[in-house]
Structure formats: structure tokens, C-alpha cells
Amino acid sequence: MQKQTLLYTGKAKSVYTTEDADHLILVFRDDASAFNGEKIAQLDRKGKVNNRFNAFIMDKLAQAGIETHFEKLLTPNEVLVKKLDMIPVECVIRNYAAGSLCRRLGVEEGKELTPPTFELFFKDDALGDPMVNESQAIALGWANAEQLEQMKKLTYQVNDVLKALFLDGDMLLVDFKLEFGVFHNRIVLGDEFSPDGCRLWDKNTKKKLDKDRFRQGLGDVVEAYEEVAQRLGIDLSDI
Ligand code: ADP
Ligand code: UDP
């Protein structure tokens, strides 16, 4: 499958059409951005590492019965995916308090959240991805009640699968963001799962192994992503 027209250039990936109307090619770039595009940088190897990482996670989720857009890796930084009609809502689950939850509610970072929380954000860069609730998402026509219910159920399922997976590598899955879309009337997991869109801490030292290293200027960003991959048994030796 070949790239045809560039459909969209996002902050970290570029999206191309293919000869098949049901498929797209995503190109993972080395661009990193934070604080709604205020902080940007090029991080050598990030695109390749995240593409390989995402393929591994999507495969684990598929094995657990969760339908994803992933079809196959094409090159070190390109992946073939099903073309989804994306729902402009980000689904976030938190197992421990961090990031915007701490800023918004004055909670101490690291507080365990039982049961895990579920939040929705409107995916809109111009508005800074504001938090929304289900009734707003329905009233504004982004998704219907059944689709939102399904997205929530799937996000909790992903949490169960991945919490256990990361714990096996002595890591805590602190929080993560998912995006879903519609494919032939079914809700399917899209976009990516990588350390760019989740928080992961070493279970014992609480060392940050995710994009907070970039946000907070802690350094060794891609090195930390590679450490996570290595702990999960992902082979990066050929990229
Ligand atoms: P952003 O748009 O937030 O800057 P990216 O740089 O990751 O993010 O861009 C990738 C874009 O592709 C996102 O807008 C995402 O919603 C969209 N996307 C991801 N997977 C699919 C898919 N399977 N079908 C259609 N669009 C997708
Ligand atoms: N997240 C993301 N993209 C976004 C917003 C958040 O991938 O546009 C992820 C983020 O990396 C974290 C989780 O969603 O793992 C929760 O993010 P939070 O609301 O705490 O916002 P942040 O502090 O990252 O701005």
C-alpha cells in the first residue's frame, strides 16, 4: 500500500490516503509538542520508537478482544490503519492523580484513584482541549449515547489490560488518553498508544518514563520510552 495524498499534518503524525478508501497511512514523526503547541522540539528516533511501541500495544489489545484500527507496520515510522470517522473526543482514564487533575482539583500528584476516573475532553487545539461531559458531547452531535457508552467501556477494558501489562515490567500506568472513531458503524480504537499519550512511572522509584520528561524538561525522553519498550520485551534493535 502506497501513500497518496497528505490529508492532515498533526502535531506528531502525518496522515495520508492510500489507493483503498478504507485505509490510511500514518507517519510517526520525530516532532514533540506540549502545552498546546507552546513547547516544541525534534526528538531523534521518537517516531520510530512510538510506531513500534504502538504496534505492540495495539496487538495486545486485539488479543484481548478490543477492535483497533491497526493493520500492519509498513516501515519503521509508517503504519497502515483502517480509516475511521474520528470522534473529536479524548477519553482519559486515571489510576493515580497527575497533570491537569492535580492542577484543577488541587490533588497531590501520585494519589491513588479508586475506582479509576474517566474523563472526556473535546479535541480542539484552538480551545486547548477543554473538558466536556457526555451530555455536551451528545447535544453537540459529536457522538450518540450508545457510542459514548461503548467508548467508556472499551477505555476501562484497555486500562485493565495495560495496567497488568505495565505492572509486569514494574511500571505503574498512571493515566492515558485514547481516541476512537467509527468504522462501518462500529466503534474502533484509533490514533496511538505510546508514552506520548500516557503517564508511566517506575513502580518503586516513581521515575517518570513518559512525555512528562519532555513537558518538565527532565531530559532523556526517547531513552525513557526505549526503557519502557525494553521492559515490555519490545525489540527495537533494527530501528
Ligand atoms: P493531533 O491531531 O492531536 O495533532 P497527531 O499528530 O497524532 O495528533 O495526528 C494524527 C491525527 O490522525 C489525529 O487528528 C487523529 O485523530 C487522526 N487519526 C488517528 N487515527 C486515525 C484513523 N484510523 N482514521 C482517521 N484519522 C485518524
Ligand atoms: N493527553 C494526551 N493528549 C492530550 C491531552 C492529554 O495524550 O491532548 C494524555 C496525557 O499524556 C496524560 C493524560 O492524557 O497521559 C491526561 O492528561 P492531563 O489531562 O493530565 O493533561 P496534561 O497535564 O497532560 O496537560
PDB file of C-alpha atoms and ligand atoms in Angstrom:
ATOM      1  CA  MET A   1       0.000   0.000   0.000  1.00  0.00           C
ATOM      2  CA  GLN A   2       1.403   3.408  -1.039  1.00  0.00           C
ATOM      3  CA  LYS A   3       0.917   6.892   0.388  1.00  0.00           C
ATOM      4  CA  GLN A   4      -1.180   9.096  -1.894  1.00  0.00           C
ATOM      5  CA  THR A   5      -2.449  12.492  -0.726  1.00  0.00           C
ATOM      6  CA  LEU A   6      -1.457  14.169   2.522  1.00  0.00           C
ATOM      7  CA  LEU A   7      -4.779  14.569   4.355  1.00  0.00           C
ATOM      8  CA  TYR A   8      -3.624  16.123   7.599  1.00  0.00           C
ATOM      9  CA  THR A   9      -0.449  17.116   9.417  1.00  0.00           C
ATOM     10  CA  GLY A  10      -0.912  16.752  13.161  1.00  0.00           C
ATOM     11  CA  LYS A  11       1.479  17.646  15.956  1.00  0.00           C
ATOM     12  CA  ALA A  12       3.211  14.251  15.913  1.00  0.00           C
ATOM     13  CA  LYS A  13       1.881  12.323  12.931  1.00  0.00           C
ATOM     14  CA  SER A  14       1.002  12.913   9.286  1.00  0.00           C
ATOM     15  CA  VAL A  15      -1.994  11.199   7.731  1.00  0.00           C
ATOM     16  CA  TYR A  16      -2.058  10.016   4.097  1.00  0.00           C
ATOM     17  CA  THR A  17      -4.737   8.482   1.921  1.00  0.00           C
ATOM     18  CA  THR A  18      -3.998   5.205   0.144  1.00  0.00           C
ATOM     19  CA  GLU A  19      -5.424   3.609  -3.012  1.00  0.00           C
ATOM     20  CA  ASP A  20      -8.022   1.968  -0.769  1.00  0.00           C
ATOM     21  CA  ALA A  21     -10.748   4.273   0.608  1.00  0.00           C
ATOM     22  CA  ASP A  22     -10.957   2.219   3.816  1.00  0.00           C
ATOM     23  CA  HIS A  23      -7.285   2.600   4.727  1.00  0.00           C
ATOM     24  CA  LEU A  24      -4.855   5.361   5.691  1.00  0.00           C
ATOM     25  CA  ILE A  25      -1.131   5.503   6.321  1.00  0.00           C
ATOM     26  CA  LEU A  26       0.029   7.263   9.490  1.00  0.00           C
ATOM     27  CA  VAL A  27       3.592   8.577   9.535  1.00  0.00           C
ATOM     28  CA  PHE A  28       5.057   8.932  13.018  1.00  0.00           C
ATOM     29  CA  ARG A  29       7.365  11.961  13.001  1.00  0.00           C
ATOM     30  CA  ASP A  30      10.084  12.962  15.481  1.00  0.00           C
ATOM     31  CA  ASP A  31       8.185  16.138  16.460  1.00  0.00           C
ATOM     32  CA  ALA A  32       7.301  16.575  20.107  1.00  0.00           C
ATOM     33  CA  SER A  33       4.904  19.213  21.384  1.00  0.00           C
ATOM     34  CA  ALA A  34       3.469  20.141  24.755  1.00  0.00           C
ATOM     35  CA  PHE A  35       1.358  22.851  26.359  1.00  0.00           C
ATOM     36  CA  ASN A  36      -0.891  23.060  23.320  1.00  0.00           C
ATOM     37  CA  GLY A  37       1.989  23.563  20.914  1.00  0.00           C
ATOM     38  CA  GLU A  38       3.864  26.164  23.007  1.00  0.00           C
ATOM     39  CA  LYS A  39       6.858  23.885  23.559  1.00  0.00           C
ATOM     40  CA  ILE A  40       8.110  22.036  20.506  1.00  0.00           C
ATOM     41  CA  ALA A  41      11.216  20.019  19.688  1.00  0.00           C
ATOM     42  CA  GLN A  42      12.591  17.323  17.444  1.00  0.00           C
ATOM     43  CA  LEU A  43      13.441  14.150  19.336  1.00  0.00           C
ATOM     44  CA  ASP A  44      15.630  11.821  17.324  1.00  0.00           C
ATOM     45  CA  ARG A  45      14.105   8.313  16.893  1.00  0.00           C
ATOM     46  CA  LYS A  46      10.816   9.183  18.658  1.00  0.00           C
ATOM     47  CA  GLY A  47       8.720   8.491  15.551  1.00  0.00           C
ATOM     48  CA  LYS A  48      10.178   5.033  15.014  1.00  0.00           C
ATOM     49  CA  VAL A  49      10.083   4.103  18.692  1.00  0.00           C
ATOM     50  CA  ASN A  50       6.444   5.191  19.064  1.00  0.00           C
ATOM     51  CA  ASN A  51       5.375   3.440  15.860  1.00  0.00           C
ATOM     52  CA  ARG A  52       6.880   0.149  17.044  1.00  0.00           C
ATOM     53  CA  PHE A  53       5.577   0.669  20.584  1.00  0.00           C
ATOM     54  CA  ASN A  54       2.060   1.403  19.337  1.00  0.00           C
ATOM     55  CA  ALA A  55       2.070  -1.708  17.128  1.00  0.00           C
ATOM     56  CA  PHE A  56       2.974  -3.864  20.135  1.00  0.00           C
ATOM     57  CA  ILE A  57       0.234  -2.359  22.327  1.00  0.00           C
ATOM     58  CA  MET A  58      -2.429  -2.497  19.606  1.00  0.00           C
ATOM     59  CA  ASP A  59      -1.600  -6.178  19.120  1.00  0.00           C
ATOM     60  CA  LYS A  60      -2.009  -6.854  22.858  1.00  0.00           C
ATOM     61  CA  LEU A  61      -5.368  -5.046  22.823  1.00  0.00           C
ATOM     62  CA  ALA A  62      -6.545  -7.000  19.765  1.00  0.00           C
ATOM     63  CA  GLN A  63      -5.580 -10.231  21.563  1.00  0.00           C
ATOM     64  CA  ALA A  64      -7.814  -9.088  24.436  1.00  0.00           C
ATOM     65  CA  GLY A  65     -10.734  -8.702  22.001  1.00  0.00           C
ATOM     66  CA  ILE A  66     -10.593  -4.910  21.588  1.00  0.00           C
ATOM     67  CA  GLU A  67     -11.022  -3.852  17.966  1.00  0.00           C
ATOM     68  CA  THR A  68      -8.342  -1.394  16.805  1.00  0.00           C
ATOM     69  CA  HIS A  69      -7.524   0.402  13.563  1.00  0.00           C
ATOM     70  CA  PHE A  70      -4.073  -1.214  13.353  1.00  0.00           C
ATOM     71  CA  GLU A  71      -3.450  -3.283  10.215  1.00  0.00           C
ATOM     72  CA  LYS A  72       0.319  -3.595   9.756  1.00  0.00           C
ATOM     73  CA  LEU A  73       3.661  -1.882  10.103  1.00  0.00           C
ATOM     74  CA  LEU A  74       4.904  -0.675   6.712  1.00  0.00           C
ATOM     75  CA  THR A  75       8.248   0.944   7.502  1.00  0.00           C
ATOM     76  CA  PRO A  76       9.953   1.905  10.781  1.00  0.00           C
ATOM     77  CA  ASN A  77       7.856   5.073  11.002  1.00  0.00           C
ATOM     78  CA  GLU A  78       4.758   4.214   8.944  1.00  0.00           C
ATOM     79  CA  VAL A  79       1.705   2.138   9.770  1.00  0.00           C
ATOM     80  CA  LEU A  80      -1.328   1.061   7.743  1.00  0.00           C
ATOM     81  CA  VAL A  81      -4.604   1.639   9.597  1.00  0.00           C
ATOM     82  CA  LYS A  82      -8.317   1.448   8.968  1.00  0.00           C
ATOM     83  CA  LYS A  83      -9.686   4.850   8.052  1.00  0.00           C
ATOM     84  CA  LEU A  84     -12.008   5.870  10.886  1.00  0.00           C
ATOM     85  CA  ASP A  85     -14.515   8.644  11.105  1.00  0.00           C
ATOM     86  CA  MET A  86     -12.892  10.108  14.208  1.00  0.00           C
ATOM     87  CA  ILE A  87     -14.987  11.203  17.172  1.00  0.00           C
ATOM     88  CA  PRO A  88     -13.457  14.512  18.383  1.00  0.00           C
ATOM     89  CA  VAL A  89     -13.412  13.437  21.989  1.00  0.00           C
ATOM     90  CA  GLU A  90     -10.428  12.223  24.014  1.00  0.00           C
ATOM     91  CA  CYS A  91     -11.132   9.545  26.615  1.00  0.00           C
ATOM     92  CA  VAL A  92      -8.863   9.715  29.674  1.00  0.00           C
ATOM     93  CA  ILE A  93      -8.597   7.205  32.495  1.00  0.00           C
ATOM     94  CA  ARG A  94      -6.552   7.965  35.587  1.00  0.00           C
ATOM     95  CA  ASN A  95      -5.322   5.402  38.104  1.00  0.00           C
ATOM     96  CA  TYR A  96      -3.215   7.941  40.009  1.00  0.00           C
ATOM     97  CA  ALA A  97      -3.534  11.724  40.168  1.00  0.00           C
ATOM     98  CA  ALA A  98      -1.240  13.723  37.873  1.00  0.00           C
ATOM     99  CA  GLY A  99      -1.281  16.540  35.329  1.00  0.00           C
ATOM    100  CA  SER A 100      -4.469  18.503  34.817  1.00  0.00           C
ATOM    101  CA  LEU A 101      -6.353  16.653  37.576  1.00  0.00           C
ATOM    102  CA  CYS A 102      -3.845  17.960  40.135  1.00  0.00           C
ATOM    103  CA  ARG A 103      -3.946  21.476  38.666  1.00  0.00           C
ATOM    104  CA  ARG A 104      -7.754  21.540  38.524  1.00  0.00           C
ATOM    105  CA  LEU A 105      -8.604  19.954  41.865  1.00  0.00           C
ATOM    106  CA  GLY A 106      -5.511  20.701  43.961  1.00  0.00           C
ATOM    107  CA  VAL A 107      -4.864  16.994  44.495  1.00  0.00           C
ATOM    108  CA  GLU A 108      -1.374  15.771  45.359  1.00  0.00           C
ATOM    109  CA  GLU A 109       0.449  14.050  42.489  1.00  0.00           C
ATOM    110  CA  GLY A 110       0.513  10.278  42.927  1.00  0.00           C
ATOM    111  CA  LYS A 111      -2.690   9.896  44.964  1.00  0.00           C
ATOM    112  CA  GLU A 112      -4.277   6.573  44.024  1.00  0.00           C
ATOM    113  CA  LEU A 113      -7.728   6.981  42.499  1.00  0.00           C
ATOM    114  CA  THR A 114     -10.110   4.171  43.417  1.00  0.00           C
ATOM    115  CA  PRO A 115     -12.017   3.457  41.334  1.00  0.00           C
ATOM    116  CA  PRO A 116     -10.097   4.920  38.378  1.00  0.00           C
ATOM    117  CA  THR A 117     -11.627   8.122  36.981  1.00  0.00           C
ATOM    118  CA  PHE A 118     -12.936   8.586  33.453  1.00  0.00           C
ATOM    119  CA  GLU A 119     -12.931  11.985  31.738  1.00  0.00           C
ATOM    120  CA  LEU A 120     -13.786  13.379  28.319  1.00  0.00           C
ATOM    121  CA  PHE A 121     -12.037  16.250  26.548  1.00  0.00           C
ATOM    122  CA  PHE A 122     -13.078  17.999  23.346  1.00  0.00           C
ATOM    123  CA  LYS A 123     -10.240  17.565  20.835  1.00  0.00           C
ATOM    124  CA  ASP A 124      -9.771  21.160  19.702  1.00  0.00           C
ATOM    125  CA  ASP A 125      -6.342  22.794  19.681  1.00  0.00           C
ATOM    126  CA  ALA A 126      -7.760  26.321  19.331  1.00  0.00           C
ATOM    127  CA  LEU A 127      -9.736  25.861  22.557  1.00  0.00           C
ATOM    128  CA  GLY A 128      -6.938  23.977  24.354  1.00  0.00           C
ATOM    129  CA  ASP A 129      -8.835  20.651  24.514  1.00  0.00           C
ATOM    130  CA  PRO A 130     -11.424  21.663  27.162  1.00  0.00           C
ATOM    131  CA  MET A 131     -13.054  19.106  29.434  1.00  0.00           C
ATOM    132  CA  VAL A 132     -16.605  18.176  28.415  1.00  0.00           C
ATOM    133  CA  ASN A 133     -19.286  15.876  29.727  1.00  0.00           C
ATOM    134  CA  GLU A 134     -21.389  13.236  27.980  1.00  0.00           C
ATOM    135  CA  SER A 135     -24.484  15.368  27.601  1.00  0.00           C
ATOM    136  CA  GLN A 136     -22.463  18.114  25.896  1.00  0.00           C
ATOM    137  CA  ALA A 137     -20.841  15.597  23.529  1.00  0.00           C
ATOM    138  CA  ILE A 138     -24.286  14.240  22.624  1.00  0.00           C
ATOM    139  CA  ALA A 139     -26.016  17.621  22.317  1.00  0.00           C
ATOM    140  CA  LEU A 140     -23.212  18.945  20.113  1.00  0.00           C
ATOM    141  CA  GLY A 141     -23.510  15.912  17.836  1.00  0.00           C
ATOM    142  CA  TRP A 142     -20.004  14.510  18.347  1.00  0.00           C
ATOM    143  CA  ALA A 143     -21.277  11.060  19.368  1.00  0.00           C
ATOM    144  CA  ASN A 144     -24.503   9.433  20.476  1.00  0.00           C
ATOM    145  CA  ALA A 145     -25.165   7.994  23.926  1.00  0.00           C
ATOM    146  CA  GLU A 146     -24.566   4.421  22.816  1.00  0.00           C
ATOM    147  CA  GLN A 147     -21.229   5.300  21.199  1.00  0.00           C
ATOM    148  CA  LEU A 148     -20.077   7.155  24.321  1.00  0.00           C
ATOM    149  CA  GLU A 149     -21.085   4.217  26.489  1.00  0.00           C
ATOM    150  CA  GLN A 150     -19.100   1.890  24.248  1.00  0.00           C
ATOM    151  CA  MET A 151     -16.044   4.210  24.289  1.00  0.00           C
ATOM    152  CA  LYS A 152     -16.124   4.321  28.082  1.00  0.00           C
ATOM    153  CA  LYS A 153     -16.448   0.541  28.367  1.00  0.00           C
ATOM    154  CA  LEU A 154     -13.578  -0.006  25.922  1.00  0.00           C
ATOM    155  CA  THR A 155     -11.358   2.536  27.701  1.00  0.00           C
ATOM    156  CA  TYR A 156     -11.855   0.714  31.015  1.00  0.00           C
ATOM    157  CA  GLN A 157     -11.070  -2.594  29.269  1.00  0.00           C
ATOM    158  CA  VAL A 158      -7.881  -1.091  27.837  1.00  0.00           C
ATOM    159  CA  ASN A 159      -6.990   0.066  31.353  1.00  0.00           C
ATOM    160  CA  ASP A 160      -7.380  -3.451  32.755  1.00  0.00           C
ATOM    161  CA  VAL A 161      -5.229  -4.994  30.015  1.00  0.00           C
ATOM    162  CA  LEU A 162      -2.490  -2.363  30.062  1.00  0.00           C
ATOM    163  CA  LYS A 163      -2.290  -1.852  33.836  1.00  0.00           C
ATOM    164  CA  ALA A 164      -1.382  -5.528  34.147  1.00  0.00           C
ATOM    165  CA  LEU A 165       0.999  -5.423  31.185  1.00  0.00           C
ATOM    166  CA  PHE A 166       2.970  -2.460  32.552  1.00  0.00           C
ATOM    167  CA  LEU A 167       2.946  -3.861  36.090  1.00  0.00           C
ATOM    168  CA  ASP A 168       4.722  -6.951  34.727  1.00  0.00           C
ATOM    169  CA  GLY A 169       7.501  -4.540  33.733  1.00  0.00           C
ATOM    170  CA  ASP A 170       7.446  -2.898  37.201  1.00  0.00           C
ATOM    171  CA  MET A 171       5.648   0.192  35.897  1.00  0.00           C
ATOM    172  CA  LEU A 172       2.507   1.988  37.046  1.00  0.00           C
ATOM    173  CA  LEU A 173       0.081   3.115  34.369  1.00  0.00           C
ATOM    174  CA  VAL A 174      -0.795   6.479  35.905  1.00  0.00           C
ATOM    175  CA  ASP A 175      -3.149   7.753  33.198  1.00  0.00           C
ATOM    176  CA  PHE A 176      -3.695   7.632  29.439  1.00  0.00           C
ATOM    177  CA  LYS A 177      -5.684   9.105  26.567  1.00  0.00           C
ATOM    178  CA  LEU A 178      -7.493   7.201  23.819  1.00  0.00           C
ATOM    179  CA  GLU A 179      -9.244   8.319  20.642  1.00  0.00           C
ATOM    180  CA  PHE A 180     -11.977   6.336  18.932  1.00  0.00           C
ATOM    181  CA  GLY A 181     -13.670   6.509  15.568  1.00  0.00           C
ATOM    182  CA  VAL A 182     -16.410   4.817  13.612  1.00  0.00           C
ATOM    183  CA  PHE A 183     -15.648   2.134  11.012  1.00  0.00           C
ATOM    184  CA  HIS A 184     -18.657   0.638   9.227  1.00  0.00           C
ATOM    185  CA  ASN A 185     -20.885   1.567  12.181  1.00  0.00           C
ATOM    186  CA  ARG A 186     -18.575   0.048  14.797  1.00  0.00           C
ATOM    187  CA  ILE A 187     -16.615   1.948  17.447  1.00  0.00           C
ATOM    188  CA  VAL A 188     -12.934   1.195  16.848  1.00  0.00           C
ATOM    189  CA  LEU A 189      -9.839   2.327  18.760  1.00  0.00           C
ATOM    190  CA  GLY A 190      -7.750   4.732  16.657  1.00  0.00           C
ATOM    191  CA  ASP A 191      -4.752   7.042  16.905  1.00  0.00           C
ATOM    192  CA  GLU A 192      -1.905   5.669  19.035  1.00  0.00           C
ATOM    193  CA  PHE A 193      -0.938   4.326  22.413  1.00  0.00           C
ATOM    194  CA  SER A 194       2.614   5.348  23.258  1.00  0.00           C
ATOM    195  CA  PRO A 195       4.463   7.144  26.075  1.00  0.00           C
ATOM    196  CA  ASP A 196       3.439  10.382  24.306  1.00  0.00           C
ATOM    197  CA  GLY A 197      -0.169   9.872  25.401  1.00  0.00           C
ATOM    198  CA  CYS A 198       0.089   8.238  28.799  1.00  0.00           C
ATOM    199  CA  ARG A 199       1.933   8.525  32.079  1.00  0.00           C
ATOM    200  CA  LEU A 200       4.137   5.660  33.259  1.00  0.00           C
ATOM    201  CA  TRP A 201       6.167   5.610  36.466  1.00  0.00           C
ATOM    202  CA  ASP A 202       8.681   3.108  37.685  1.00  0.00           C
ATOM    203  CA  LYS A 203       6.759   1.217  40.373  1.00  0.00           C
ATOM    204  CA  ASN A 204       9.488   1.510  43.013  1.00  0.00           C
ATOM    205  CA  THR A 205      11.342   4.762  42.331  1.00  0.00           C
ATOM    206  CA  LYS A 206       8.378   6.595  40.693  1.00  0.00           C
ATOM    207  CA  LYS A 207      10.787   7.731  37.957  1.00  0.00           C
ATOM    208  CA  LYS A 208       8.794   9.261  35.086  1.00  0.00           C
ATOM    209  CA  LEU A 209       9.135   7.274  31.867  1.00  0.00           C
ATOM    210  CA  ASP A 210       6.716   9.215  29.638  1.00  0.00           C
ATOM    211  CA  LYS A 211       6.124  12.556  27.951  1.00  0.00           C
ATOM    212  CA  ASP A 212       6.300  14.387  31.286  1.00  0.00           C
ATOM    213  CA  ARG A 213      10.081  14.086  30.805  1.00  0.00           C
ATOM    214  CA  PHE A 214       9.639  16.422  27.823  1.00  0.00           C
ATOM    215  CA  ARG A 215       6.968  18.645  29.436  1.00  0.00           C
ATOM    216  CA  GLN A 216       9.070  19.115  32.578  1.00  0.00           C
ATOM    217  CA  GLY A 217      12.472  19.317  30.850  1.00  0.00           C
ATOM    218  CA  LEU A 218      13.775  16.216  32.631  1.00  0.00           C
ATOM    219  CA  GLY A 219      15.819  15.048  29.615  1.00  0.00           C
ATOM    220  CA  ASP A 220      16.394  11.575  28.190  1.00  0.00           C
ATOM    221  CA  VAL A 221      12.881  11.497  26.736  1.00  0.00           C
ATOM    222  CA  VAL A 222      13.324   8.921  23.973  1.00  0.00           C
ATOM    223  CA  GLU A 223      15.748   6.976  26.182  1.00  0.00           C
ATOM    224  CA  ALA A 224      12.914   6.597  28.729  1.00  0.00           C
ATOM    225  CA  TYR A 225      10.477   5.461  26.011  1.00  0.00           C
ATOM    226  CA  GLU A 226      13.075   2.887  24.944  1.00  0.00           C
ATOM    227  CA  GLU A 227      13.444   1.725  28.529  1.00  0.00           C
ATOM    228  CA  VAL A 228       9.684   1.162  28.722  1.00  0.00           C
ATOM    229  CA  ALA A 229       9.811  -0.780  25.439  1.00  0.00           C
ATOM    230  CA  GLN A 230      12.709  -2.886  26.679  1.00  0.00           C
ATOM    231  CA  ARG A 231      10.877  -3.697  29.929  1.00  0.00           C
ATOM    232  CA  LEU A 232       7.901  -4.903  27.861  1.00  0.00           C
ATOM    233  CA  GLY A 233      10.158  -7.041  25.675  1.00  0.00           C
ATOM    234  CA  ILE A 234       9.723  -4.929  22.530  1.00  0.00           C
ATOM    235  CA  ASP A 235      12.681  -5.405  20.171  1.00  0.00           C
ATOM    236  CA  LEU A 236      13.962  -2.073  18.842  1.00  0.00           C
ATOM    237  CA  SER A 237      17.368  -3.344  17.729  1.00  0.00           C
ATOM    238  CA  ASP A 238      16.623  -2.986  14.000  1.00  0.00           C
ATOM    239  CA  ILE A 239      15.390   0.619  14.000  1.00  0.00           C
TER     240      ILE A 239
HETATM  241  P1  ADP B   1      -3.040  15.922  16.642  1.00  0.00           P
HETATM  242  O1  ADP B   1      -4.149  15.953  15.626  1.00  0.00           O
HETATM  243  O2  ADP B   1      -3.594  15.895  18.043  1.00  0.00           O
HETATM  244  O3  ADP B   1      -2.003  16.953  16.444  1.00  0.00           O
HETATM  245  P2  ADP B   1      -1.438  13.679  15.589  1.00  0.00           P
HETATM  246  O4  ADP B   1      -0.237  14.450  15.170  1.00  0.00           O
HETATM  247  O5  ADP B   1      -1.209  12.395  16.268  1.00  0.00           O
HETATM  248  O6  ADP B   1      -2.382  14.472  16.582  1.00  0.00           O
HETATM  249  O7  ADP B   1      -2.300  13.478  14.275  1.00  0.00           O
HETATM  250  C1  ADP B   1      -2.903  12.302  13.924  1.00  0.00           C
HETATM  251  C2  ADP B   1      -4.329  12.596  13.539  1.00  0.00           C
HETATM  252  O8  ADP B   1      -4.888  11.467  12.892  1.00  0.00           O
HETATM  253  C3  ADP B   1      -5.217  12.895  14.741  1.00  0.00           C
HETATM  254  O9  ADP B   1      -6.011  14.024  14.453  1.00  0.00           O
HETATM  255  C4  ADP B   1      -6.065  11.641  14.906  1.00  0.00           C
HETATM  256  O10 ADP B   1      -7.336  11.942  15.432  1.00  0.00           O
HETATM  257  C5  ADP B   1      -6.157  11.156  13.473  1.00  0.00           C
HETATM  258  N1  ADP B   1      -6.305   9.689  13.344  1.00  0.00           N
HETATM  259  C6  ADP B   1      -5.675   8.751  14.081  1.00  0.00           C
HETATM  260  N2  ADP B   1      -6.039   7.512  13.684  1.00  0.00           N
HETATM  261  C7  ADP B   1      -6.920   7.670  12.668  1.00  0.00           C
HETATM  262  C8  ADP B   1      -7.668   6.772  11.846  1.00  0.00           C
HETATM  263  N3  ADP B   1      -7.544   5.455  11.986  1.00  0.00           N
HETATM  264  N4  ADP B   1      -8.513   7.286  10.909  1.00  0.00           N
HETATM  265  C9  ADP B   1      -8.619   8.637  10.780  1.00  0.00           C
HETATM  266  N5  ADP B   1      -7.934   9.538  11.491  1.00  0.00           N
HETATM  267  C10 ADP B   1      -7.091   9.079  12.441  1.00  0.00           C
HETATM  268  N1  UDP B   2      -3.126  13.500  26.869  1.00  0.00           N
HETATM  269  C1  UDP B   2      -2.820  13.364  25.539  1.00  0.00           C
HETATM  270  N2  UDP B   2      -3.174  14.343  24.662  1.00  0.00           N
HETATM  271  C2  UDP B   2      -3.836  15.451  25.051  1.00  0.00           C
HETATM  272  C3  UDP B   2      -4.144  15.598  26.422  1.00  0.00           C
HETATM  273  C4  UDP B   2      -3.763  14.613  27.312  1.00  0.00           C
HETATM  274  O1  UDP B   2      -2.240  12.352  25.143  1.00  0.00           O
HETATM  275  O2  UDP B   2      -4.149  16.308  24.203  1.00  0.00           O
HETATM  276  C5  UDP B   2      -2.747  12.454  27.834  1.00  0.00           C
HETATM  277  C6  UDP B   2      -1.595  12.877  28.735  1.00  0.00           C
HETATM  278  O3  UDP B   2      -0.355  12.489  28.182  1.00  0.00           O
HETATM  279  C7  UDP B   2      -1.892  12.116  30.005  1.00  0.00           C
HETATM  280  C8  UDP B   2      -3.419  12.004  30.027  1.00  0.00           C
HETATM  281  O4  UDP B   2      -3.844  12.207  28.690  1.00  0.00           O
HETATM  282  O5  UDP B   2      -1.355  10.810  29.936  1.00  0.00           O
HETATM  283  C9  UDP B   2      -4.082  13.006  30.930  1.00  0.00           C
HETATM  284  O6  UDP B   2      -3.623  14.293  30.602  1.00  0.00           O
HETATM  285  P1  UDP B   2      -3.960  15.544  31.531  1.00  0.00           P
HETATM  286  O7  UDP B   2      -5.436  15.807  31.465  1.00  0.00           O
HETATM  287  O8  UDP B   2      -3.397  15.333  32.886  1.00  0.00           O
HETATM  288  O9  UDP B   2      -3.305  16.789  30.830  1.00  0.00           O
HETATM  289  P2  UDP B   2      -1.796  17.326  30.798  1.00  0.00           P
HETATM  290  O10 UDP B   2      -1.318  17.550  32.163  1.00  0.00           O
HETATM  291  O11 UDP B   2      -1.036  16.256  30.098  1.00  0.00           O
HETATM  292  O12 UDP B   2      -1.946  18.582  30.020  1.00  0.00           O
END
